[in-house]
CSV table of C-alpha atoms and ligand atoms in Angstrom, one decimal:
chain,number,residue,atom,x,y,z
A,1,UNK,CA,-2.0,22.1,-8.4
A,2,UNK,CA,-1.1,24.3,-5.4
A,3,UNK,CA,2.4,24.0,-3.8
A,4,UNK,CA,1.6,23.6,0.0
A,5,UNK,CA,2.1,26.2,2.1
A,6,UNK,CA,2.8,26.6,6.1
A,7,UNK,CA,2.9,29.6,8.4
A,8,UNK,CA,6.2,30.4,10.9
A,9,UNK,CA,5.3,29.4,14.7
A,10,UNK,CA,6.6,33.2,16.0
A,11,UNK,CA,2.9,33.8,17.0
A,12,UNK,CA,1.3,29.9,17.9
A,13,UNK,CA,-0.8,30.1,21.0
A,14,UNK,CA,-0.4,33.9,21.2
A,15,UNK,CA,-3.3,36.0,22.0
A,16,UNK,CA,-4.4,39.1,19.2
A,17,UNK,CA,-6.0,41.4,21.8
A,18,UNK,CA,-4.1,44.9,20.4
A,19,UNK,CA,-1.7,46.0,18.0
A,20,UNK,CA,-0.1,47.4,21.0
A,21,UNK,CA,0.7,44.0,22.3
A,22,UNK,CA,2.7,42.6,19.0
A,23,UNK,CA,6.3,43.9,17.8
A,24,UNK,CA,6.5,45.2,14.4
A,25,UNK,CA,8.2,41.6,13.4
A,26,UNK,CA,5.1,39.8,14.5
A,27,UNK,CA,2.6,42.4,12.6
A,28,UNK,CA,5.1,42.2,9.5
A,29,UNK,CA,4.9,38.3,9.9
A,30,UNK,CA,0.7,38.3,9.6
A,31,UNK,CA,1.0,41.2,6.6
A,32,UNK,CA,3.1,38.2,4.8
A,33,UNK,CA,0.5,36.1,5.4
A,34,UNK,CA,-2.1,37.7,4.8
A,35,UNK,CA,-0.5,38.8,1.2
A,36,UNK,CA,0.0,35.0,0.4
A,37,UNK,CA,-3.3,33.8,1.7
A,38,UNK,CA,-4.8,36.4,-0.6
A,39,UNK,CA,-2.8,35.4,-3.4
A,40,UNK,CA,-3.8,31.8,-3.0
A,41,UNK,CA,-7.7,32.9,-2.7
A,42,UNK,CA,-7.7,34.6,-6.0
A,43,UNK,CA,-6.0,31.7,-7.7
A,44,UNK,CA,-8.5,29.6,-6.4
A,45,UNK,CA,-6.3,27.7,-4.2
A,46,UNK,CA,-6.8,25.3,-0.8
A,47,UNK,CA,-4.9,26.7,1.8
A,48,UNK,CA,-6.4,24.3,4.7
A,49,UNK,CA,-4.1,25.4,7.5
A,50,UNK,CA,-6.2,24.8,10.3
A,51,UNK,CA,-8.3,21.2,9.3
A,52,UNK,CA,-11.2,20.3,11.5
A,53,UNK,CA,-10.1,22.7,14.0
A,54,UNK,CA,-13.0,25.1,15.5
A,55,UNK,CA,-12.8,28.8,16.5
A,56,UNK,CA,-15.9,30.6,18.6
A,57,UNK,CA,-17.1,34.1,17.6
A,58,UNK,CA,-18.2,35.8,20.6
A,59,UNK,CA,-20.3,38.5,19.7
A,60,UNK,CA,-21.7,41.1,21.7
A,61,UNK,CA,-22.5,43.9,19.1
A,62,UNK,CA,-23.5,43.5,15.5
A,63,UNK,CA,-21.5,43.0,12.7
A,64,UNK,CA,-21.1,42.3,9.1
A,65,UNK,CA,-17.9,42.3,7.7
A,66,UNK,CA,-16.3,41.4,10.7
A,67,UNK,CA,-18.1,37.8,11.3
A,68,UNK,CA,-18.3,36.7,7.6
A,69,UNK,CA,-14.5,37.5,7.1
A,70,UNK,CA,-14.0,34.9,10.5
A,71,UNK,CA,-16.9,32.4,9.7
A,72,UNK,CA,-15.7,32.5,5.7
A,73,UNK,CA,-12.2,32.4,6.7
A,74,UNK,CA,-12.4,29.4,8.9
A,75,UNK,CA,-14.3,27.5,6.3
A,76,UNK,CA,-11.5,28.5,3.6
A,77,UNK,CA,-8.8,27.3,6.5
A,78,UNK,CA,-10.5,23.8,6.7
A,79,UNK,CA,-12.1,24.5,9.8
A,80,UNK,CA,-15.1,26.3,11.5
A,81,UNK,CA,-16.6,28.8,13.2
A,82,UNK,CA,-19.6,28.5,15.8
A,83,UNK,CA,-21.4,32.0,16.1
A,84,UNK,CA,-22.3,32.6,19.5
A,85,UNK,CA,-25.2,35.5,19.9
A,86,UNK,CA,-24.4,36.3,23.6
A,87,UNK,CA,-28.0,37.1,24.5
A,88,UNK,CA,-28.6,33.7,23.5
A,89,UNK,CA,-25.9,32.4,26.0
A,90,UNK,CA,-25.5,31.8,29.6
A,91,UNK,CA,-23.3,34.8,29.4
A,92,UNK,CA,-26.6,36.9,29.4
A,93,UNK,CA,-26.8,35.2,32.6
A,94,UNK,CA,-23.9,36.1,34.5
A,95,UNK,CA,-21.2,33.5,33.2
A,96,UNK,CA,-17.9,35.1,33.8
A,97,UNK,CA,-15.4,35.6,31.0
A,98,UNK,CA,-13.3,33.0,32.9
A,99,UNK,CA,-15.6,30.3,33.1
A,100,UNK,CA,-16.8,30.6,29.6
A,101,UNK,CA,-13.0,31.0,28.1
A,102,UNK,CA,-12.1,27.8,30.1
A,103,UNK,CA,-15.0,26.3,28.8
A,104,UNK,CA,-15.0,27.0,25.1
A,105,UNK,CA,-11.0,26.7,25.4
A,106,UNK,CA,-12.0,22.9,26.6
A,107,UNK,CA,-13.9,21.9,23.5
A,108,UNK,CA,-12.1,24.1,20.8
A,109,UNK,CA,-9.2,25.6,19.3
A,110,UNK,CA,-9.4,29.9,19.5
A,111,UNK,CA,-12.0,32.1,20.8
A,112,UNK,CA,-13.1,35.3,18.9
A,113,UNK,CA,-14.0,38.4,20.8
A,114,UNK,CA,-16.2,41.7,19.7
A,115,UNK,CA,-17.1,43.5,22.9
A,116,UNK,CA,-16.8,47.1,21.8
A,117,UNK,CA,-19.8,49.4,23.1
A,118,UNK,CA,-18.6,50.2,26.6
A,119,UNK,CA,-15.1,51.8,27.4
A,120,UNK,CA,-13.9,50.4,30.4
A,121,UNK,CA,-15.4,46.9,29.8
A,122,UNK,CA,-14.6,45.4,26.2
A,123,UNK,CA,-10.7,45.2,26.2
A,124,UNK,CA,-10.9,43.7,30.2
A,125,UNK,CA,-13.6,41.0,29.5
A,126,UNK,CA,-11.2,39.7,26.7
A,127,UNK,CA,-7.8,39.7,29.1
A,128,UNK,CA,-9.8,38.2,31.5
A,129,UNK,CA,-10.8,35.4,29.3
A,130,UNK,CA,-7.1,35.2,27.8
A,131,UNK,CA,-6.1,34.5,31.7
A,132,UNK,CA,-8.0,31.8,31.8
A,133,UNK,CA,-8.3,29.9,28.9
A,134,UNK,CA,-5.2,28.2,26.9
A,135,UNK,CA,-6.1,28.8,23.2
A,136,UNK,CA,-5.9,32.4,21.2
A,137,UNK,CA,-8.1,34.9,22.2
A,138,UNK,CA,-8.5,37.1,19.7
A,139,UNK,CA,-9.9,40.4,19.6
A,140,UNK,CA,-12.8,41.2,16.6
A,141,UNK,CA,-13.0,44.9,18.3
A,142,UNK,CA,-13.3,45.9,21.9
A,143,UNK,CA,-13.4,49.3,23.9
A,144,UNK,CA,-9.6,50.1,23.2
A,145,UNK,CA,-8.9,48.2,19.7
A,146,UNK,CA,-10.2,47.0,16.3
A,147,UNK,CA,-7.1,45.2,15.5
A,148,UNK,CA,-8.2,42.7,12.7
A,149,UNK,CA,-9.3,46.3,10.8
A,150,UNK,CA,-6.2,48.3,11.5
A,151,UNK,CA,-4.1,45.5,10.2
A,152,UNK,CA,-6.2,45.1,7.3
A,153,UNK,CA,-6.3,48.7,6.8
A,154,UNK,CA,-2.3,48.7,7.4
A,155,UNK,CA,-2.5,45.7,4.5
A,156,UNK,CA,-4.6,48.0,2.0
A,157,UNK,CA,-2.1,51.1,2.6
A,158,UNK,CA,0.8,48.9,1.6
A,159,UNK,CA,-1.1,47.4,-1.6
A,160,UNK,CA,-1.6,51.1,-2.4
A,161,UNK,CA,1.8,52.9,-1.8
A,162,UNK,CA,4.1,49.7,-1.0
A,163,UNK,CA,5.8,48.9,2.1
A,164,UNK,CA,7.6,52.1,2.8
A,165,UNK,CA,5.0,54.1,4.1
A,166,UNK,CA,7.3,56.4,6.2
A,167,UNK,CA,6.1,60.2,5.7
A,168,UNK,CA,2.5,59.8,4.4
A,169,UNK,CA,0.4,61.8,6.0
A,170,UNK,CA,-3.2,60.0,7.0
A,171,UNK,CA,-6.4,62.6,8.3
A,172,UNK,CA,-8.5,60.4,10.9
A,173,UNK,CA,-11.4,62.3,11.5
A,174,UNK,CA,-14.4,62.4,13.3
A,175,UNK,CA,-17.5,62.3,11.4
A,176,UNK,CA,-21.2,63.1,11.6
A,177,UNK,CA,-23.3,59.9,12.0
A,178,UNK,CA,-26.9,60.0,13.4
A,179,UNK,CA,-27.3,56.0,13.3
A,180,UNK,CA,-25.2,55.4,16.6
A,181,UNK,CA,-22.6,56.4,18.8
A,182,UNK,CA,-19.6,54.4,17.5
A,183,UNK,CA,-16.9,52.9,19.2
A,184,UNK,CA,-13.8,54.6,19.9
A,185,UNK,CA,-11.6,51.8,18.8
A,186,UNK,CA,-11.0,52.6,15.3
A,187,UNK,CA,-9.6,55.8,15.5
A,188,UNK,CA,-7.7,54.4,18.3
A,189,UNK,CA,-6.2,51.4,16.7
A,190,UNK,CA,-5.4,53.4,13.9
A,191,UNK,CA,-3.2,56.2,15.6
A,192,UNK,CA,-1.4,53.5,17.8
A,193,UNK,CA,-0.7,51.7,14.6
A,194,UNK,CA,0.1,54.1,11.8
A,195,UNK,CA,2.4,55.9,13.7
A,196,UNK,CA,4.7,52.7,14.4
A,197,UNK,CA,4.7,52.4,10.3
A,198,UNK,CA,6.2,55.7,10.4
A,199,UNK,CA,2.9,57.6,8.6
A,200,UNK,CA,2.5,61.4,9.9
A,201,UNK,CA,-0.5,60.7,11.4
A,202,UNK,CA,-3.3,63.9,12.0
A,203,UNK,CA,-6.1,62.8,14.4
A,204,UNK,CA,-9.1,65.7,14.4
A,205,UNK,CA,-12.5,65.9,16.1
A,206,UNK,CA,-14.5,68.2,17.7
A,207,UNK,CA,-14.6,69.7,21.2
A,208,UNK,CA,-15.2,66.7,23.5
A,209,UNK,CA,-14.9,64.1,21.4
A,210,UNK,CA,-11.6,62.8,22.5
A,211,UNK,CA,-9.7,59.2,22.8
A,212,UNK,CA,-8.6,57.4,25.1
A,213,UNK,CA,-5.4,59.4,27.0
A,214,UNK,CA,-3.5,56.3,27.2
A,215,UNK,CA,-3.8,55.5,23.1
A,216,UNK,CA,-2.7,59.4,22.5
A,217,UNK,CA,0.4,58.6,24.4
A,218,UNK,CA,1.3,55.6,22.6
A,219,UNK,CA,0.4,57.2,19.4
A,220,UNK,CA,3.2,59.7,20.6
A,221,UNK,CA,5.7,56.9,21.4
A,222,UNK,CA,5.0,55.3,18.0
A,223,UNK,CA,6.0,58.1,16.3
A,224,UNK,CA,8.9,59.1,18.0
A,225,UNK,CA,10.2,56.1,17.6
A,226,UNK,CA,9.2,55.2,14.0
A,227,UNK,CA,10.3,59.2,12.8
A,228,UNK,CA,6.5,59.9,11.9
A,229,UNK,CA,4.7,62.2,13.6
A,230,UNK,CA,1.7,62.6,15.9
A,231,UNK,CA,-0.5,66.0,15.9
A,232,UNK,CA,-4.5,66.3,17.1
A,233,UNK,CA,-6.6,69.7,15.7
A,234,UNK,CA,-10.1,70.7,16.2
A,235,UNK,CA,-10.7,71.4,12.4
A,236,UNK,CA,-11.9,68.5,10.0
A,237,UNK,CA,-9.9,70.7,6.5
A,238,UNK,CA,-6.8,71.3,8.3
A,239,UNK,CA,-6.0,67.5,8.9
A,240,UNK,CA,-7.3,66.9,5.2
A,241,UNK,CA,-4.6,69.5,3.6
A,242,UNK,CA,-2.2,67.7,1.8
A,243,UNK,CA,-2.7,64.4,3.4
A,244,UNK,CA,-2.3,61.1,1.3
A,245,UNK,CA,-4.8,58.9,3.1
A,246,UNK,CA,-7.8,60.0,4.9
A,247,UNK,CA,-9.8,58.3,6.9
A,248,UNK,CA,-13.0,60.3,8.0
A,249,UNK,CA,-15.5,58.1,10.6
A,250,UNK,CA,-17.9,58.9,13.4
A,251,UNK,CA,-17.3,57.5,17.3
A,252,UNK,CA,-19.0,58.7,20.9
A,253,UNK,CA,-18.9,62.0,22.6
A,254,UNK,CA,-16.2,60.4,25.4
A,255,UNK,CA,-17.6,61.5,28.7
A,256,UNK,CA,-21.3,59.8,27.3
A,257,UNK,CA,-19.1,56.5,26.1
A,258,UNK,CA,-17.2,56.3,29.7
A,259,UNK,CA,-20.9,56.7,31.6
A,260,UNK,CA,-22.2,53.9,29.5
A,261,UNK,CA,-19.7,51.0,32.2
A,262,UNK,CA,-21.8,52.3,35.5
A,263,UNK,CA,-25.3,52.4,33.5
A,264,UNK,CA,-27.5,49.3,34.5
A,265,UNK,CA,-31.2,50.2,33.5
A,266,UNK,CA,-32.3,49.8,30.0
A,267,UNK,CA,-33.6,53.6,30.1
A,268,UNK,CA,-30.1,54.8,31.5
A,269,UNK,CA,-28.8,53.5,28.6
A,270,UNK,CA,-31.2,54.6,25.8
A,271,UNK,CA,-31.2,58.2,27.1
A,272,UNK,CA,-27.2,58.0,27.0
A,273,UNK,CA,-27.2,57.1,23.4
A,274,UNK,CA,-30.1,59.7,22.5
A,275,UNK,CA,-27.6,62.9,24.3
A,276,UNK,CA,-24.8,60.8,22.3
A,277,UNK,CA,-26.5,61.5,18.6
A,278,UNK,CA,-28.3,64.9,20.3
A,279,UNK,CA,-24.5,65.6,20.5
A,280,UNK,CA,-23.5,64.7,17.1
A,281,UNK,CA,-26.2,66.4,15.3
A,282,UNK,CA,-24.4,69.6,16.6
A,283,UNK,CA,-21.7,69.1,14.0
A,284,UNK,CA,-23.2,68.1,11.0
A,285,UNK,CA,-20.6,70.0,8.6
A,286,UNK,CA,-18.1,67.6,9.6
A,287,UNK,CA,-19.0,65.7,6.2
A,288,UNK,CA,-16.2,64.0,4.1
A,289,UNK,CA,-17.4,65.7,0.5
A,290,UNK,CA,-15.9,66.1,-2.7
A,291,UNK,CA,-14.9,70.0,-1.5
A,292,UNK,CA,-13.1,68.4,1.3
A,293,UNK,CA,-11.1,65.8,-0.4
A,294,UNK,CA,-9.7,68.3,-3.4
A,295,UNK,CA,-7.7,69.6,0.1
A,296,UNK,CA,-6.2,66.3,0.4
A,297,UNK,CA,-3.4,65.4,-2.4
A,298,UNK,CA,-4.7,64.6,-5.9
A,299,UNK,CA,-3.5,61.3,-5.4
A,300,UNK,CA,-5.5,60.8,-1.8
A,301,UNK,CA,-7.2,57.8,-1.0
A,302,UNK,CA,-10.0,57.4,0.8
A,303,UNK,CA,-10.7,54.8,3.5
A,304,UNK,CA,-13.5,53.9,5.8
A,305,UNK,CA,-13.9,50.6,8.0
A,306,UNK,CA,-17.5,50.6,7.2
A,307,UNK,CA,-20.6,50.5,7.9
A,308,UNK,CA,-20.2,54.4,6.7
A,309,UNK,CA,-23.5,55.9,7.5
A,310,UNK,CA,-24.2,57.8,3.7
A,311,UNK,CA,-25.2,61.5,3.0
A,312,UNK,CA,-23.7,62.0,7.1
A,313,UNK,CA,-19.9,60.7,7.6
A,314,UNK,CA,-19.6,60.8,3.9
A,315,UNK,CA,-21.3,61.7,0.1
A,316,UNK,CA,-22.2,58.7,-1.9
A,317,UNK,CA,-19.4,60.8,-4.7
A,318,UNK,CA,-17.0,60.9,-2.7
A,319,UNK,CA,-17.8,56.7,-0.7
A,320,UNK,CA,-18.3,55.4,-4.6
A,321,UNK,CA,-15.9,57.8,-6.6
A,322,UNK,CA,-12.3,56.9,-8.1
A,323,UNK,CA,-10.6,57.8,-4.5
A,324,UNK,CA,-12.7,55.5,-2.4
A,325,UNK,CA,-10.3,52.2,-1.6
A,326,UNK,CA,-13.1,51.0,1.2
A,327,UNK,CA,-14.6,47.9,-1.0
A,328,UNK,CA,-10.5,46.8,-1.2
A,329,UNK,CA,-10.4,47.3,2.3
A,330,UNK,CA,-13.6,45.4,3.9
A,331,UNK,CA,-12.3,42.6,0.9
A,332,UNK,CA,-9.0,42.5,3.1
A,333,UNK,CA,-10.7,41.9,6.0
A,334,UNK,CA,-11.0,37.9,5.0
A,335,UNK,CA,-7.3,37.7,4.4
A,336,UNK,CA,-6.1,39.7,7.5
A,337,UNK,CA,-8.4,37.4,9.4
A,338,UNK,CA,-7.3,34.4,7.9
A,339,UNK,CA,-3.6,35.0,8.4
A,340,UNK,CA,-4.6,36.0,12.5
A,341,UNK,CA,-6.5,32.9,12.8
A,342,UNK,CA,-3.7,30.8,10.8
A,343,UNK,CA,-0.5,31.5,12.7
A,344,UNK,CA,-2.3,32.1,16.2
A,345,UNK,CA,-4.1,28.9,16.7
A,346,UNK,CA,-2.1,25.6,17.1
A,347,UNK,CA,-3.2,22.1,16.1
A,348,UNK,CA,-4.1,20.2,19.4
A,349,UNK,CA,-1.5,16.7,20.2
A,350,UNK,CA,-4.2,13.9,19.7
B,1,CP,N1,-15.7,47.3,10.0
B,1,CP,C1,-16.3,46.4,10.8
B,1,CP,O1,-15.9,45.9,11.8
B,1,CP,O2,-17.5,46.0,10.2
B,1,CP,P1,-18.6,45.2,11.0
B,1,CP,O3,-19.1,46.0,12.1
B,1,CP,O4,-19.7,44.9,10.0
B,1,CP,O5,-18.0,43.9,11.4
């Protein structure tokens, strides 16, 4: 028999849009749940926090991990989860964020974002539906964020190395893909975040390949304020010496990614993505292998938020060997989603 369980009200009717916008209390709040919710799933118990109550899952790019750890995790909360394909929406149409956030607010209980292809777009479409609608928006990766990864990536780190993880050094690196031109809101989320957790955080990537300037900035502030540290390079070994985490992944040359808002025409866009992998194929040694990792300590994990394209960002030795913590991580995804979806949303007065 499970003993019943309830969550703290600290984040009820709060939006999840970035890291950036919750204080350390209320991210340490959803770690703690998300480390009993996981308990409780492995031992097989209910923990039917949100009965009969409905969240939306808003997609405008693909997804895997990301939809089943929502859709699963409602179902495991005692709710559920509509999928919404927005091409097969009136959003596809024109709809405004507004009107369809007022609308799916109307008849539900949270509203689940991924909007993460264009810079400049994502992150506002989101706000503007939090403006106008009165339950959670929360954000399942946009332009500036992934925020249900970097917590669940934040969750793995701590089930690795504990709860102190002051002075660890983590390597986020670009990668060579040649599948797509990948957000930027991994790397992003993860330097905003890791850095408030005190990590000594190394962020490398090739020439032009940069982040968003206001995300360097508060990867800065985070550090200065949590004692880490904050340093970019240019050179893929030098941010995997000695680290203790790294955290290799591909994302979009920037000035391609920030052309994509003002791009209309199906061609326009096609030709942007082909100069975006043209671009990528230029740096093809920037591989995580096992030569690589033996610069990182012997004790190194290594972490991807998948889908890691194989043989290009990564060897299947090194994706599939004893250092590789990414099948933990995507796992962690269902708990971290369930504990955002738990203490976010509120039951609705009959
Ligand atoms: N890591 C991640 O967000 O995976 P999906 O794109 O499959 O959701």
């Amino acid at each position: 028999m499970s003993q019943s369980y309830s969550v703290p009200d600290i984040l009820k009717g709060l939006d999840y849009i970035e890291t950036r916008d919750l204080t350390l209390e209320q991210l340490d709040l959803l770690l703690e749940v998300t480390d009993e919710l996981k308990k409780r799933f492995h031992r097989g118990e209910q923990t039917l926090l949100l009965p009969h109550q409905t969240a939306y899952l808003l997609f405008f790019d693909k997804s895997t991990r990301t939809r089943n750890a929502f859709e699963a995790g409602m179902t495991q909360l005692g709710g559920h989860a509509h999928f919404l394909d927005v091409a097969h929406s009136q959003i596809s149409h024109g709809e405004t964020a507004a009107d369809t956030g007022r609308i799916l607010a109307a008849m539900g209980h949270g509203i689940c974002v991924r909007h993460d292809l264009i810079p400049g777009a994502g992150n506002r479409y989101m706000r503007e539906m939090a403006e106008a609608s009165n339950v959670p928006i929360i954000n399942m990766q946009c332009d500036v964020d992934h925020p249900t990864q970097t917590l669940a990536d934040l969750f793995t780190l701590r089930e690795r190395f504990g709860t102190n993880l002051q002075g660890l050094k983590i390597a986020v690196s670009w990668a060579y893909a040649p599948s797509y031109a990948k957000p930027l809101s991994v790397p992003q989320g993860l330097i905003t975040l890791m850095t408030r957790y005190g990590m000594n955080v190394t962020l490398a990537h090739p020439s032009g390949y940069d982040l968003m300037p206001d995300t360097l900035e508060s990867a800065k502030q985070g550090a200065a304020a949590s004692g880490g540290s904050f340093e970019m390079v240019h050179d893929m070994d030098a941010a995997f010496e000695n680290a203790d985490v790294v955290y290799p992944k591909s994302w979009g040359v920037y000035d391609l990614m920030v052309e994509r808002l003002n791009l209309s025409s199906a061609e326009a866009q096609t030709e942007n993505e082909r100069q975006c992998l043209e671009r990528n194929a230029q740096y093809r040694d920037w591989i995580c292998d096992e030569r690589r990792m033996s610069l990182a300590k012997p004790s190194a994990v290594y972490m991807h938020c998948l889908p890691a394209d194989r043989g290009a960002e990564v060897t299947d030795a090194v994706i599939d060997g004893p250092q590789s913590i990414v099948f933990q991580e995507a796992e962690n995804r269902l708990h971290t989603a369930k504990a955002i979806m738990a203490c976010t949303m509120r039951e609705r007065p009959f």
